[in-house]
């Protein structure tokens, strides 16, 4: 029997060593190529070497795919793949009734069941009675499928994720070709391993085809998307590519000074692959050297970027102040994670907003913007670079773990369709030039880089004379400079698009979001709008400065609710800037994204109240 | 000598900016800046091709006084900023001005890594063994027991020896000079410039206000003949009046001997090899202390090694040749792509 579905959520869960991230990624790639809309959410354990078989060591990869309504990785899975008792235990509280569970029955021994924290064997009592359970002896089937290759036990065991993937492919009538090609390519120097993986996936597929246990398979309809050429992309990769595209559009080499930190490291690793673009990647000795080298590179004329996450951001604080004082163009990407301190390195959060806007000594304004989906990290990295270069200022780009590691299809942009970026560089001597002489419209100074004849000058962290840039301790000059630096950032608002909102006829409730929770917020509001509710949605990417029409939009609604993954930072920011409005809050601080369900509950409650 | 000066693009004073120099009268920094200006003049450096990066401290005001490109950064971070400058534009001649506190305390991490990477930057390290700008606290090079404002009963910690730390960080160029000898400073700075890789020039600098005469035993007119030994590549290690004393290797230790005594002749004296691959003897020379030994001056180590920025750009050029992509569009369209038609 074949059922046709609009969209499905699958979660692959297993030990960190079970290869769940790979299985999830391979499945995503195939569904994307088949034309489905997708959104993914990898959920890593914090400890790379958490004890095997424990709930703390469970690694998950959730994918939501289908024809419509795919704005987020989905609240709860329709299908859970559990490679061991711990993976089952970790997800049991978050399953829909009647959902399908595919599990490896070989992995359920007395010892592993106890380790996972089950009292009794969940396969034998009524723990799973509400669900459709497919018990497959995956470990032993994988081994026997590979016997004639003469592999050692461990290597054969490693293929069980691929065998499982074969079962899932059959369930969704997805073709195997692409994955088989992937193995051929990846293991081209090790044909035995390539063959083992190919055998395993075919064996899993054929097993599902033949056994009685699986009675139905599904077809998921492809999405109605904007025509064009697509590829699957993660937020971190999109960020890296957006930066490279921006540097090319600005006609300057890209420089990245960075230090490894979860979950931002992938951006550095992606950029360093592309030395052929003349991108310079400097892996610094620490976070401070990461940003300081970036400032040096900006001084010397590169499109200069540093990437990090919360704790690294804290270390970079003093240097960001130096970039503010010297008015150099740099981009600082913060892929946010749970804090404070080391916090939750692998979990998502939006709690570095206040730090980005205000977290420096002195009056130290910078532009702060944020991305909203994995694919649009490309556009926001590009925009961050544009603003930095065209307004001679540091720009902080806030993304988050949920975006950085999440993936979705990206309609590929060609360099031709991207706008030019015009750095404010002065390359020949201008008799009227002074290092801090400003443009009247934007209040920007000119970018004159070392090597330019007859324009030698000195900059630094000491307060500057308003025009010459020489060190000045004059009291009036300092106050003036503080105001100029602030005004320069405010004027960026004249060069960005107006804020938009969805729900032109609504009056009662405005949902306000920012950053990476866009898809889930959009999905929740969308569903309520379809139900005919009086609700609208506006999502902020420009944080500082805010778009100029923000107050105008807010004034149209009876109630405003600000939803964010922190304890109310954007809400408080809005209270400080636009105190004439009252803001309700919906906050979640669990290291997890919102769910559509909880948002709808909250919005309904506000809509029903007077 | 006269002839070379005439050929120079600029006179030393052409490298001075229009800013009033604000170091205390009598500060050793004045001699250092005139040596740097002489060096640039003798090397024929174009003003626009020089970038001077400093951290924070008295010495770090240096860039403001030079008519080159300059960047007065934040405390301890000059090496990191200078690294970014060099990688953004490897054609620039990048100089770093820093003090003992700036480079060895708050900036210690950046110092050791810049030395280890061997990036082509010249560091002039002003060692006055004190924090001057904050008015007199002990620094990581202050001698043990030193009484300062932050150590009224004397310090209870042992200092770094700049040369030892440089060699310990895998450094390939280290020189030590007194701020009293502009000619020697100029000579050594020229060699630092010519050395490919990270060059450390330690200047024993006098802070007249907070640590006056701290180097006087080494640098004063009366003592310098016997208390300094100038090491010159390829020359015997002689010092003292009429070069009457010299250095020998006795087992694993150095020994001071007098020529003509106990059958010692000039042939027995060690000959300085700054380019030796092994740094063992360089370390012994760097560690020499008064009163048993003279203090070693001049270019003590100047050895070849892999240069970071050179390798960095070589790799980049190779990748330009080897890459299967010719444009970003190629990259974006590579791998698994799929087309949706209307
Ligand atoms: S305090 Fe010392 S080091 Fe600083 S300028 Fe004065 S004399 Fe020179």
CSV table of C-alpha atoms in Angstrom, one decimal, chain A residues 76-310:
chain,number,residue,atom,x,y,z
A,76,UNK,CA,8.1,15.9,16.4
A,77,UNK,CA,9.0,13.1,14.1
A,78,UNK,CA,6.5,11.0,12.2
A,79,UNK,CA,9.2,8.3,12.0
A,80,UNK,CA,11.9,7.7,14.5
A,81,UNK,CA,14.9,5.6,13.7
A,82,UNK,CA,16.5,4.4,17.0
A,83,UNK,CA,19.7,2.5,16.7
A,84,UNK,CA,19.8,1.5,20.4
A,85,UNK,CA,17.7,1.7,23.6
A,86,UNK,CA,19.3,5.0,24.6
A,87,UNK,CA,18.2,6.6,21.3
A,88,UNK,CA,14.7,5.4,21.9
A,89,UNK,CA,14.7,6.6,25.5
A,90,UNK,CA,16.0,10.1,24.5
A,91,UNK,CA,13.1,10.6,22.1
A,92,UNK,CA,10.3,8.7,23.7
A,93,UNK,CA,8.8,11.8,25.4
A,94,UNK,CA,8.7,13.7,22.0
A,95,UNK,CA,6.7,11.3,19.8
A,96,UNK,CA,3.3,11.7,18.2
A,97,UNK,CA,0.9,8.9,19.0
A,98,UNK,CA,0.8,6.3,16.3
A,99,UNK,CA,4.1,7.3,14.8
A,100,UNK,CA,6.4,4.8,13.3
A,101,UNK,CA,9.5,3.6,15.1
A,102,UNK,CA,12.2,1.7,13.3
A,103,UNK,CA,14.6,0.1,15.7
A,104,UNK,CA,17.6,-2.3,15.7
A,105,UNK,CA,16.3,-5.2,17.9
A,106,UNK,CA,19.9,-6.6,18.1
A,107,UNK,CA,20.9,-3.6,20.1
A,108,UNK,CA,18.4,-4.4,22.9
A,109,UNK,CA,20.3,-6.5,25.4
A,110,UNK,CA,19.9,-6.6,29.2
A,111,UNK,CA,23.0,-4.4,29.6
A,112,UNK,CA,22.1,-1.7,27.0
A,113,UNK,CA,18.5,-1.5,28.2
A,114,UNK,CA,19.8,-0.9,31.7
A,115,UNK,CA,22.4,1.6,30.5
A,116,UNK,CA,19.7,3.6,28.7
A,117,UNK,CA,17.7,3.8,32.0
A,118,UNK,CA,14.8,1.5,31.1
A,119,UNK,CA,13.5,-0.7,34.0
A,120,UNK,CA,12.2,-3.4,31.7
A,121,UNK,CA,12.8,-4.3,28.1
A,122,UNK,CA,10.6,-1.7,26.2
A,123,UNK,CA,10.1,-4.2,23.4
A,124,UNK,CA,8.5,-6.6,25.8
A,125,UNK,CA,6.3,-4.4,28.0
A,126,UNK,CA,3.7,-1.9,26.8
A,127,UNK,CA,6.0,1.1,26.5
A,128,UNK,CA,5.6,1.1,22.7
A,129,UNK,CA,2.1,0.0,22.5
A,130,UNK,CA,0.9,3.3,21.0
A,131,UNK,CA,3.3,3.2,18.2
A,132,UNK,CA,3.9,1.3,14.9
A,133,UNK,CA,7.1,-0.5,15.7
A,134,UNK,CA,9.3,-2.0,13.1
A,135,UNK,CA,11.8,-4.3,14.8
A,136,UNK,CA,14.6,-5.2,12.5
A,137,UNK,CA,17.7,-7.2,13.6
A,138,UNK,CA,19.9,-4.6,11.8
A,139,UNK,CA,23.3,-5.4,13.3
A,140,UNK,CA,23.1,-9.1,12.4
A,141,UNK,CA,21.5,-8.5,9.0
A,142,UNK,CA,24.2,-6.0,8.1
A,143,UNK,CA,26.9,-8.5,9.1
A,144,UNK,CA,25.5,-11.3,7.1
A,145,UNK,CA,25.0,-9.1,4.1
A,146,UNK,CA,28.7,-8.4,4.2
A,147,UNK,CA,30.2,-11.8,5.1
A,148,UNK,CA,31.7,-12.5,1.7
A,149,UNK,CA,33.8,-9.3,1.8
A,150,UNK,CA,35.9,-10.7,4.7
A,151,UNK,CA,35.6,-7.5,6.8
A,152,UNK,CA,36.5,-7.4,10.4
A,153,UNK,CA,33.6,-7.2,12.9
A,154,UNK,CA,34.1,-3.5,13.6
A,155,UNK,CA,34.1,-2.4,10.0
A,156,UNK,CA,31.0,-4.5,9.2
A,157,UNK,CA,29.3,-3.0,12.2
A,158,UNK,CA,30.0,0.5,11.0
A,159,UNK,CA,27.8,-0.1,8.0
A,160,UNK,CA,24.6,-0.6,9.9
A,161,UNK,CA,23.6,3.0,9.6
A,162,UNK,CA,23.8,2.6,5.8
A,163,UNK,CA,21.7,-0.6,6.0
A,164,UNK,CA,19.1,1.3,8.0
A,165,UNK,CA,19.2,4.1,5.5
A,166,UNK,CA,18.3,1.5,2.8
A,167,UNK,CA,15.2,0.6,4.8
A,168,UNK,CA,14.2,4.3,5.1
A,169,UNK,CA,14.8,4.8,1.4
A,170,UNK,CA,12.4,2.0,0.6
A,171,UNK,CA,9.8,3.4,3.0
A,172,UNK,CA,9.8,6.6,1.1
A,173,UNK,CA,10.2,5.2,-2.4
A,174,UNK,CA,13.4,7.2,-2.8
A,175,UNK,CA,16.0,6.1,-5.4
A,176,UNK,CA,19.4,4.8,-4.3
A,177,UNK,CA,21.6,6.0,-7.2
A,178,UNK,CA,22.8,9.2,-5.7
A,179,UNK,CA,23.9,7.7,-2.4
A,180,UNK,CA,25.6,4.8,-4.3
A,181,UNK,CA,27.5,7.4,-6.4
A,182,UNK,CA,28.4,9.2,-3.2
A,183,UNK,CA,30.1,6.0,-1.8
A,184,UNK,CA,31.9,5.3,-5.1
A,185,UNK,CA,33.3,8.8,-5.0
A,186,UNK,CA,34.1,9.0,-1.3
A,187,UNK,CA,35.8,5.6,-1.1
A,188,UNK,CA,37.4,5.6,-4.6
A,189,UNK,CA,40.7,4.7,-3.0
A,190,UNK,CA,39.2,1.9,-0.9
A,191,UNK,CA,37.0,-0.2,-3.1
A,192,UNK,CA,36.2,-2.7,-0.4
A,193,UNK,CA,34.7,-0.1,1.8
A,194,UNK,CA,32.8,1.4,-1.1
A,195,UNK,CA,31.4,-2.1,-1.9
A,196,UNK,CA,30.5,-2.7,1.7
A,197,UNK,CA,28.4,0.4,1.9
A,198,UNK,CA,26.7,-0.2,-1.4
A,199,UNK,CA,26.0,-3.8,-0.4
A,200,UNK,CA,24.6,-2.6,2.9
A,201,UNK,CA,22.3,0.0,1.5
A,202,UNK,CA,20.9,-2.4,-1.1
A,203,UNK,CA,20.5,-5.1,1.5
A,204,UNK,CA,18.5,-2.7,3.7
A,205,UNK,CA,16.3,-1.7,0.8
A,206,UNK,CA,15.7,-5.3,-0.2
A,207,UNK,CA,15.0,-6.4,3.3
A,208,UNK,CA,12.3,-3.7,3.6
A,209,UNK,CA,10.9,-4.8,0.3
A,210,UNK,CA,10.5,-8.4,1.3
A,211,UNK,CA,9.6,-8.5,5.0
A,212,UNK,CA,6.0,-8.6,6.1
A,213,UNK,CA,6.6,-6.2,9.0
A,214,UNK,CA,6.5,-3.1,6.8
A,215,UNK,CA,3.2,-3.0,5.1
A,216,UNK,CA,3.1,0.4,3.7
A,217,UNK,CA,5.4,2.8,2.0
A,218,UNK,CA,5.0,6.5,1.4
A,219,UNK,CA,5.4,9.0,-1.5
A,220,UNK,CA,6.1,12.5,-0.5
A,221,UNK,CA,5.1,15.1,-3.2
A,222,UNK,CA,7.7,17.4,-4.5
A,223,UNK,CA,7.5,21.1,-3.5
A,224,UNK,CA,6.2,24.0,-5.5
A,225,UNK,CA,9.3,26.1,-5.5
A,226,UNK,CA,10.5,29.2,-7.3
A,227,UNK,CA,11.9,27.9,-10.6
A,228,UNK,CA,15.7,27.8,-10.7
A,229,UNK,CA,18.7,25.6,-9.9
A,230,UNK,CA,19.0,24.5,-6.3
A,231,UNK,CA,21.4,22.8,-4.0
A,232,UNK,CA,21.4,21.8,-0.5
A,233,UNK,CA,23.3,24.1,1.9
A,234,UNK,CA,24.0,24.5,5.6
A,235,UNK,CA,24.0,27.9,7.2
A,236,UNK,CA,27.7,27.8,7.9
A,237,UNK,CA,28.5,26.9,4.3
A,238,UNK,CA,26.1,29.6,3.1
A,239,UNK,CA,27.9,32.1,5.3
A,240,UNK,CA,31.3,31.2,3.9
A,241,UNK,CA,30.0,31.4,0.4
A,242,UNK,CA,28.3,34.7,1.0
A,243,UNK,CA,31.5,36.2,2.3
A,244,UNK,CA,33.5,35.0,-0.7
A,245,UNK,CA,30.9,36.4,-3.1
A,246,UNK,CA,30.9,39.7,-1.3
A,247,UNK,CA,34.7,40.0,-1.4
A,248,UNK,CA,34.6,39.3,-5.1
A,249,UNK,CA,31.9,41.9,-5.7
A,250,UNK,CA,34.0,44.4,-3.7
A,251,UNK,CA,37.1,43.5,-5.8
A,252,UNK,CA,39.3,42.8,-2.8
A,253,UNK,CA,40.8,39.6,-1.4
A,254,UNK,CA,38.9,38.0,1.5
A,255,UNK,CA,40.8,37.5,4.8
A,256,UNK,CA,39.5,35.4,7.7
A,257,UNK,CA,41.3,35.4,11.1
A,258,UNK,CA,39.7,32.8,13.3
A,259,UNK,CA,40.1,30.3,16.1
A,260,UNK,CA,38.3,27.0,16.2
A,261,UNK,CA,35.1,27.1,18.2
A,262,UNK,CA,31.8,25.1,18.1
A,263,UNK,CA,29.5,25.7,16.3
A,264,UNK,CA,31.4,28.3,14.0
A,265,UNK,CA,34.4,26.2,13.0
A,266,UNK,CA,32.8,25.0,9.8
A,267,UNK,CA,32.9,28.5,8.3
A,268,UNK,CA,36.7,28.6,8.7
A,269,UNK,CA,37.0,25.0,7.4
A,270,UNK,CA,34.9,25.8,4.3
A,271,UNK,CA,36.8,29.0,3.5
A,272,UNK,CA,40.2,27.4,3.8
A,273,UNK,CA,39.3,25.0,1.1
A,274,UNK,CA,39.0,27.9,-1.3
A,275,UNK,CA,42.5,29.3,-1.4
A,276,UNK,CA,42.2,29.3,-5.1
A,277,UNK,CA,39.9,32.4,-4.8
A,278,UNK,CA,42.8,34.2,-3.1
A,279,UNK,CA,41.0,33.9,0.2
A,280,UNK,CA,43.5,34.1,3.1
A,281,UNK,CA,42.6,32.0,6.1
A,282,UNK,CA,44.7,32.6,9.2
A,283,UNK,CA,44.1,30.1,12.0
A,284,UNK,CA,45.1,32.3,14.9
A,285,UNK,CA,46.5,31.3,18.3
A,286,UNK,CA,43.4,32.5,20.1
A,287,UNK,CA,40.2,34.4,19.6
A,288,UNK,CA,41.8,37.7,20.3
A,289,UNK,CA,44.5,37.1,17.6
A,290,UNK,CA,41.6,36.1,15.3
A,291,UNK,CA,40.0,39.5,15.5
A,292,UNK,CA,43.2,41.5,15.8
A,293,UNK,CA,44.6,39.9,12.6
A,294,UNK,CA,41.3,40.7,11.0
A,295,UNK,CA,41.6,44.4,12.0
A,296,UNK,CA,45.2,44.4,10.7
A,297,UNK,CA,44.0,42.9,7.4
A,298,UNK,CA,41.2,45.5,7.2
A,299,UNK,CA,43.8,48.3,7.7
A,300,UNK,CA,45.8,46.9,4.9
A,301,UNK,CA,42.9,46.7,2.5
A,302,UNK,CA,41.4,43.2,2.6
A,303,UNK,CA,37.7,42.3,3.1
A,304,UNK,CA,38.3,41.2,6.7
A,305,UNK,CA,36.2,38.8,8.6
A,306,UNK,CA,36.4,36.9,11.9
A,307,UNK,CA,34.1,34.1,12.9
A,308,UNK,CA,33.3,32.8,16.4
A,309,UNK,CA,30.6,31.9,19.0
A,310,UNK,CA,29.6,33.4,22.3
